[in-house]
Coordinates of C-alpha atoms in Angstrom, one line a residue:
X6 CA 74.8 132.3 141.7
X7 CA 77.3 134.2 143.7
X8 CA 76.0 136.4 146.6
X9 CA 76.7 137.9 150.0
X10 CA 74.5 136.5 152.8
X11 CA 74.4 137.0 156.5
X12 CA 74.8 134.6 159.5
X13 CA 74.5 135.7 163.0
X14 CA 75.1 139.3 162.1
X15 CA 78.2 138.5 160.0
X16 CA 78.7 138.6 156.2
X17 CA 79.2 135.4 154.3
X18 CA 80.7 134.9 150.8
X19 CA 78.5 132.4 148.9
X20 CA 79.8 131.4 145.5
X21 CA 80.6 128.3 143.3
X22 CA 84.2 127.0 142.6
X23 CA 85.1 123.7 140.8
X24 CA 81.5 122.6 140.7
X25 CA 81.2 123.1 144.5
X26 CA 79.2 125.4 146.6
X27 CA 81.7 127.4 148.7
X28 CA 80.5 129.5 151.9
X29 CA 83.1 131.5 153.9
X30 CA 82.1 133.4 156.9
X31 CA 83.9 136.6 157.6
X32 CA 84.4 138.8 160.6
X33 CA 82.7 141.9 158.9
X34 CA 79.5 143.0 160.6
X35 CA 76.4 143.2 158.4
X36 CA 76.4 147.0 157.6
X37 CA 75.6 148.6 154.3
X38 CA 79.2 149.8 154.0
X39 CA 80.8 146.4 154.6
X40 CA 78.2 144.7 152.4
X41 CA 79.2 147.0 149.5
X42 CA 82.9 146.3 150.2
X43 CA 82.2 142.4 150.3
X44 CA 80.1 142.7 147.0
X45 CA 83.2 144.4 145.4
X46 CA 85.4 141.6 146.4
X47 CA 82.9 139.1 145.3
X48 CA 82.9 140.5 141.8
X49 CA 86.7 140.2 141.6
X50 CA 86.4 136.5 142.8
X51 CA 83.9 135.6 140.1
X52 CA 86.0 137.3 137.5
X53 CA 89.1 135.4 138.5
X54 CA 87.0 132.0 138.6
X55 CA 85.9 132.8 135.1
X56 CA 89.6 133.4 133.9
X57 CA 90.6 130.3 135.9
X58 CA 93.2 132.4 138.0
X59 CA 91.3 132.2 141.2
X60 CA 93.6 131.4 144.3
X61 CA 91.4 130.1 146.9
X62 CA 94.0 130.6 149.8
X63 CA 94.9 134.1 148.7
X64 CA 91.3 135.2 149.9
X65 CA 90.6 132.6 152.6
X66 CA 94.0 131.5 153.9
X67 CA 92.5 129.5 157.0
X68 CA 89.7 128.0 155.1
X69 CA 89.0 124.2 155.5
X70 CA 87.4 124.3 152.1
X71 CA 90.6 125.6 150.5
X72 CA 92.4 122.7 151.9
X73 CA 89.8 120.3 150.7
X74 CA 89.8 121.8 147.2
X75 CA 93.7 121.7 147.0
X76 CA 93.7 118.0 147.9
X77 CA 91.1 117.3 145.3
X78 CA 93.3 119.1 142.6
X79 CA 96.3 117.1 143.6
X80 CA 94.2 113.9 143.4
X81 CA 93.0 115.0 139.9
X82 CA 96.5 115.9 138.7
X83 CA 97.7 112.5 139.7
X84 CA 94.9 110.7 138.0
X85 CA 95.6 112.9 135.0
X86 CA 99.1 111.9 134.8
X87 CA 98.1 108.3 134.8
X88 CA 95.0 108.2 132.5
X89 CA 94.9 111.4 130.2
X90 CA 97.7 111.8 127.7
X91 CA 99.9 114.8 127.1
X92 CA 99.0 117.4 124.3
X93 CA 101.8 116.0 122.1
X94 CA 100.6 112.4 122.4
X95 CA 96.9 113.1 121.6
X96 CA 97.5 115.7 118.9
X97 CA 99.8 113.5 116.9
X98 CA 97.1 110.9 117.1
X99 CA 94.3 113.5 116.1
X100 CA 96.2 114.8 113.2
X101 CA 96.8 111.3 111.9
X102 CA 93.0 110.6 112.2
X103 CA 92.0 113.8 110.6
X104 CA 94.6 113.7 107.7
X105 CA 92.5 111.5 105.1
X106 CA 89.9 114.3 105.1
X107 CA 92.3 117.1 104.5
X108 CA 94.2 118.1 101.3
X109 CA 97.8 117.1 101.3
X110 CA 99.0 120.7 101.3
X111 CA 96.8 121.4 104.3
X112 CA 98.2 118.5 106.2
X113 CA 101.7 120.0 105.6
X114 CA 100.5 123.3 106.8
X115 CA 98.9 121.8 110.0
X116 CA 102.1 119.9 110.8
X117 CA 104.2 122.9 110.2
X118 CA 102.2 125.1 112.7
X119 CA 101.8 122.2 115.0
X120 CA 105.6 121.4 115.4
X121 CA 106.8 125.0 115.2
X122 CA 104.2 126.8 117.5
X123 CA 102.1 124.4 119.5
X124 CA 104.3 121.6 120.5
X125 CA 107.1 123.8 122.1
X126 CA 104.5 125.5 124.3
X127 CA 102.1 122.7 125.3
X128 CA 103.7 119.4 124.2
X129 CA 104.4 118.0 127.6
X130 CA 101.4 119.2 129.5
X131 CA 98.5 116.8 130.1
X132 CA 95.3 117.8 128.3
X133 CA 93.3 118.5 131.2
X134 CA 95.9 120.8 132.7
X135 CA 95.6 123.2 130.0
X136 CA 93.4 126.0 130.8
X137 CA 91.8 128.9 128.8
X138 CA 94.3 131.3 130.3
X139 CA 97.1 129.2 129.0
X140 CA 95.9 129.6 125.5
X141 CA 95.2 133.3 125.9
X142 CA 98.6 134.0 127.4
X143 CA 100.1 132.1 124.5
X144 CA 98.3 134.0 122.0
X145 CA 99.7 137.2 123.5
X146 CA 103.2 135.7 123.3
X147 CA 102.6 135.0 119.7
X148 CA 101.8 138.7 119.0
X149 CA 105.2 139.6 120.0
X150 CA 107.0 136.8 118.1
X151 CA 108.8 137.7 114.9
X152 CA 108.5 135.9 111.6
X153 CA 111.3 135.1 109.1
X154 CA 111.4 138.8 108.1
X155 CA 111.8 139.9 111.6
X156 CA 108.3 141.6 111.9
X157 CA 105.5 140.4 114.2
X158 CA 103.4 137.4 113.2
X159 CA 100.4 138.3 111.1
X160 CA 97.0 138.1 112.9
X161 CA 96.0 135.5 110.3
X162 CA 99.0 133.3 111.3
X163 CA 98.2 133.6 115.0
X164 CA 94.4 132.9 114.3
X165 CA 95.2 129.7 112.4
X166 CA 97.3 128.4 115.4
X167 CA 94.6 129.3 118.0
X168 CA 91.9 127.6 115.8
X169 CA 94.0 124.4 115.5
X170 CA 94.6 124.4 119.3
X171 CA 90.8 125.0 119.8
X172 CA 90.0 121.9 117.5
X173 CA 92.5 119.7 119.1
X174 CA 91.3 120.6 122.7
X175 CA 87.6 120.5 122.0
X176 CA 88.0 116.9 120.7
X177 CA 90.2 115.9 123.6
X178 CA 87.7 117.3 126.2
X179 CA 84.9 115.3 124.6
X180 CA 86.9 112.1 124.6
X181 CA 88.5 112.4 128.0
X182 CA 85.4 114.1 129.8
X183 CA 87.0 117.4 131.2
X184 CA 86.0 121.0 130.6
X185 CA 87.6 123.1 128.1
X186 CA 85.9 126.0 126.2
X187 CA 87.3 128.6 123.8
X188 CA 84.2 129.6 122.0
X189 CA 84.2 133.1 123.6
X190 CA 87.6 133.7 122.3
X191 CA 87.3 135.9 119.2
X192 CA 90.0 135.9 116.3
X193 CA 92.4 138.9 116.3
X194 CA 91.6 141.6 113.6
X195 CA 94.2 141.5 111.0
X196 CA 95.3 144.3 108.5
X197 CA 93.3 144.4 105.3
X198 CA 95.0 142.7 102.3
X199 CA 97.5 145.0 100.5
X200 CA 95.8 145.3 97.1
X201 CA 98.0 146.9 94.5
X202 CA 96.7 145.8 91.0
X203 CA 98.5 147.0 87.8
X204 CA 96.6 149.2 85.2
X205 CA 96.3 148.2 81.6
X206 CA 99.2 150.5 80.8
X207 CA 101.2 149.1 83.6
X208 CA 100.6 145.6 82.2
X209 CA 101.6 146.7 78.7
X210 CA 104.9 148.2 79.7
X211 CA 105.6 145.0 82.0
X212 CA 105.0 142.7 79.2
X213 CA 107.2 144.7 76.8
X214 CA 110.3 144.4 78.9
X215 CA 109.8 141.1 80.8
X216 CA 112.1 138.3 79.9
X217 CA 110.7 136.8 76.5
X218 CA 110.5 133.2 77.9
X219 CA 108.2 134.4 80.8
X220 CA 105.9 136.6 78.6
X221 CA 103.2 134.0 77.9
X222 CA 103.4 133.0 81.7
X223 CA 102.6 136.5 82.7
X224 CA 99.9 137.1 80.2
X225 CA 98.2 133.9 81.7
X226 CA 98.5 135.2 85.1
X227 CA 97.4 138.8 84.3
X228 CA 94.2 137.9 82.4
X229 CA 92.9 134.7 84.1
X230 CA 93.3 135.5 87.9
X231 CA 94.7 132.1 88.6
X232 CA 96.3 131.6 92.0
X233 CA 100.2 131.0 92.0
X234 CA 99.7 127.3 92.8
X235 CA 97.1 126.9 90.1
X236 CA 99.1 128.4 87.2
X237 CA 102.3 126.7 88.4
X238 CA 100.5 123.4 88.6
X239 CA 98.7 123.7 85.3
X240 CA 99.2 120.8 82.9
X241 CA 98.5 120.7 79.3
X242 CA 95.7 118.0 79.8
X243 CA 93.8 120.8 81.7
X244 CA 93.6 123.3 78.6
X245 CA 90.8 122.9 76.2
X246 CA 91.6 124.9 73.2
X247 CA 88.5 123.9 71.4
X248 CA 86.1 125.4 74.0
X249 CA 88.9 128.0 75.1
X250 CA 88.7 126.9 78.7
X251 CA 91.4 126.3 81.5
X252 CA 90.2 123.5 83.8
X253 CA 91.5 124.1 87.4
X254 CA 91.6 120.8 89.2
X255 CA 95.0 120.8 90.8
X256 CA 97.5 123.3 92.4
X257 CA 101.3 123.1 93.0
X258 CA 102.2 123.7 96.6
X259 CA 105.3 123.2 98.9
X260 CA 104.5 119.5 99.2
X261 CA 103.9 118.8 95.5
X262 CA 100.8 118.7 93.4
X263 CA 97.4 118.5 95.3
X264 CA 93.8 119.7 95.2
X265 CA 93.1 123.4 94.8
X266 CA 92.4 125.7 97.8
X267 CA 88.9 124.7 98.4
X268 CA 85.7 123.2 96.5
X269 CA 85.0 126.4 94.8
X270 CA 88.4 126.5 93.3
X271 CA 87.6 123.6 91.0
X272 CA 86.3 125.6 88.0
X273 CA 86.6 126.3 84.3
X274 CA 88.3 129.6 83.2
X275 CA 87.4 131.3 80.1
X276 CA 90.5 132.1 78.0
X277 CA 90.3 135.7 76.4
X278 CA 91.9 135.9 72.9
X279 CA 95.2 137.2 74.4
X280 CA 95.5 134.2 76.8
X281 CA 94.4 131.7 74.1
X282 CA 97.0 133.0 71.6
X283 CA 99.7 133.2 74.3
X284 CA 99.1 129.6 75.3
X285 CA 99.1 128.5 71.6
X286 CA 102.4 130.3 71.0
X287 CA 103.9 128.8 74.2
X288 CA 102.9 125.3 73.1
X289 CA 105.0 125.8 69.8
X290 CA 108.2 126.0 72.2
X291 CA 107.4 122.8 74.1
X292 CA 109.0 119.5 73.3
X293 CA 106.4 117.5 75.1
X294 CA 102.8 118.0 76.1
X295 CA 102.1 115.4 78.8
X296 CA 103.3 117.5 81.8
X297 CA 103.4 121.0 83.1
X298 CA 102.5 124.0 80.8
X299 CA 105.1 126.2 82.5
X300 CA 108.3 124.3 83.8
X301 CA 112.0 124.5 83.9
X302 CA 114.4 123.5 81.2
X303 CA 114.6 120.0 82.7
X304 CA 110.8 119.6 82.7
X305 CA 110.4 120.2 86.5
X306 CA 107.8 122.3 88.1
X307 CA 108.8 126.1 88.4
X308 CA 109.4 127.7 91.7
X309 CA 107.1 130.5 92.6
X310 CA 109.7 132.0 94.9
X311 CA 112.3 132.0 92.1
X312 CA 109.9 133.7 89.6
X313 CA 109.0 136.3 92.4
X314 CA 112.5 137.1 93.2
X315 CA 114.3 136.7 89.8
X316 CA 111.7 137.8 87.3
X317 CA 108.7 139.6 88.9
X318 CA 110.5 142.0 91.2
X319 CA 113.4 142.9 89.0
X320 CA 111.0 143.8 86.1
X321 CA 108.9 146.0 88.5
X322 CA 112.0 147.6 89.6
X323 CA 113.2 148.3 86.1
X324 CA 110.0 150.1 85.5
X325 CA 110.1 152.1 88.6
X326 CA 107.2 150.5 90.1
X327 CA 107.0 149.7 93.9
X328 CA 107.6 146.1 94.9
X329 CA 104.6 143.8 95.5
X330 CA 103.5 140.3 95.8
X331 CA 103.3 138.2 92.7
X332 CA 99.8 137.4 93.8
X333 CA 98.8 140.9 92.7
X334 CA 98.4 139.5 89.1
X335 CA 95.3 137.8 90.4
X336 CA 94.0 141.2 91.9
X337 CA 94.8 142.8 88.7
X338 CA 92.5 140.3 86.7
X339 CA 89.7 140.8 89.1
X340 CA 89.8 144.7 89.0
X341 CA 90.0 144.7 85.2
X342 CA 87.1 142.3 84.9
X343 CA 85.0 144.5 87.2
X344 CA 86.1 147.7 85.3
X345 CA 85.1 146.3 81.9
X346 CA 81.5 145.7 83.1
X347 CA 81.5 141.8 83.3
X348 CA 78.9 140.1 85.6
X349 CA 80.0 140.0 89.1
X350 CA 78.7 136.4 89.3
X351 CA 80.8 135.3 86.2
X352 CA 83.9 137.2 87.8
X353 CA 83.4 135.2 91.0
X354 CA 83.2 131.9 89.1
X355 CA 86.3 132.8 87.3
X356 CA 88.2 133.4 90.5
X357 CA 86.8 130.5 92.3
X358 CA 84.9 132.4 94.8
X359 CA 81.7 131.2 96.4
X360 CA 80.0 134.6 96.3
X361 CA 80.5 138.0 94.9
X362 CA 81.0 139.5 98.4
X363 CA 84.7 139.7 98.2
X364 CA 84.6 141.3 94.8
X365 CA 83.0 144.4 96.1
X366 CA 84.7 144.4 99.4
X367 CA 88.3 144.3 98.1
X368 CA 88.3 145.3 94.5
X369 CA 85.5 147.8 93.9
X370 CA 87.6 151.0 94.8
X371 CA 89.9 150.2 91.8
X372 CA 87.2 150.1 89.2
X373 CA 86.7 153.9 88.7
X374 CA 90.5 154.3 88.3
X375 CA 90.8 151.6 85.8
X376 CA 88.3 153.3 83.3
X377 CA 88.9 156.9 84.5
X378 CA 85.0 157.5 84.2
X379 CA 84.2 158.1 87.9
X380 CA 80.4 158.8 88.2
X381 CA 80.0 159.4 84.4
X382 CA 77.3 156.7 84.1
X383 CA 75.2 158.3 86.7
X384 CA 75.8 161.9 85.2
X385 CA 74.3 160.6 81.9
X386 CA 71.4 159.1 83.7
X387 CA 70.7 162.4 85.3
X388 CA 71.1 164.3 82.2
X389 CA 68.8 162.0 80.2
X390 CA 66.1 161.7 82.7
X391 CA 66.0 164.8 85.0
X392 CA 68.1 167.6 84.0
X393 CA 66.5 167.9 80.6
X394 CA 63.0 167.8 82.2
X395 CA 63.9 170.6 84.7
X396 CA 65.4 172.7 81.9
X397 CA 62.2 172.4 79.9
X398 CA 60.1 173.6 82.8
X399 CA 61.9 176.9 83.2

C-alpha cells in the first residue's frame, strides 16, 4: 500500500511499481504542510501506475531504482521480441482455433473487424507490449472514425471491436504469462434502436402499391417478424403448410447460408391466414420447390440491399412516409402482436427471443397507438368496480 513515511526527519515515498517495492527519500522536512503536499503527489503517482502511464524518472530523475527498472524493462522487451509473438501472429492462430465453434457468418464478421480495425493498430506489437492504456486510446480513436456513410462509428461497432480485443488479449496473457486486464472497461452506451413500425393502415397502403411480384414477400415479412436473413434464406422444405408453420433453421448472410443468429432463433413461426394464403399463392408462381422461397428470376438468393434500395425505400417514398430500415417489418410484427393482446411469451417465441424483456423495453410504447384505446381497459375496470359503488353511496 502506498504511503508517506519518515527517515531522519525527511519524507519518504513508499509505493509498489512493477511488482517491486520502491522507496524514495526526499529533501522535504517532515512537516504537516510538506506531508500534505507529498501525499497529493503520491496520489498522482498511484493514478498513473494504475493507468500504466507512470514515468519513474519524471518524478525521481536521479534515482538508482529508476535505472534498475529501466534496465529490467529493456531486458523484458528483448525477451518479448524473442519469445512472445506479435498481436497479428497470435490472433490469426486464435481465430483459426475458435472458428469451429462459431457460426460461419460470425467468422466472417470477426475477420472483417479484425483486419479492418485491430490489425492496422496492433498488428506488429508484441502481445506483452500492449497496455490497457493502448486499448483505451484506440477506443477513443474509434469514436472519431467515420463509417461508410461518413458518420461516426456506432457504439455497438466499437464495443464489438474492444470485446474482440479483450478476448484475444485475455487468452494471450494466460498462455504467455503476462498481465493484462480489461475487466474494468465498460462498454460505451449506444443510441437506442430507431423503432418505426408501420400501422395496419400503413401496411394496407404499402401492399396496395408495392410491386406485385413482391407483395407475398412483404406480407411474409410484416406478419411473421422474421429477420432479413431468415426470410431471404427461407426454403420450401422449411414450410409446413399442414401445420401452418415456418421452421426457422437457417439464415442467408453475406457469406452464404448459415445458422440463425443464436440458439433461440431456431424456432417454429405460426402462419396467420394472410401469410398462409400469401405463401400458397406464391408457390403457384414457382417453377421448382427444392430451393429458396423468395429468389431471383435465375433461382439465386435475393439481395437484401437490392430489396431495400429498389423496392422498400421507393414504395415508402411514393406513400410519403419517412425512410427507414427494412428491418422495421420485424418491429411492425412485434408491435401488432402486442397490440392484439397475444401472450408476450408466445410473441417472444415467434421472434426468437429468450425472454419477454425486450418486448416491453422496445415495443410497448407503440401498443396504445396501434389500438387507439389508451387506458380504456383500465377505465372500464374502474367504472365496473369502483365508480358505480361510489355513486351508489351518495
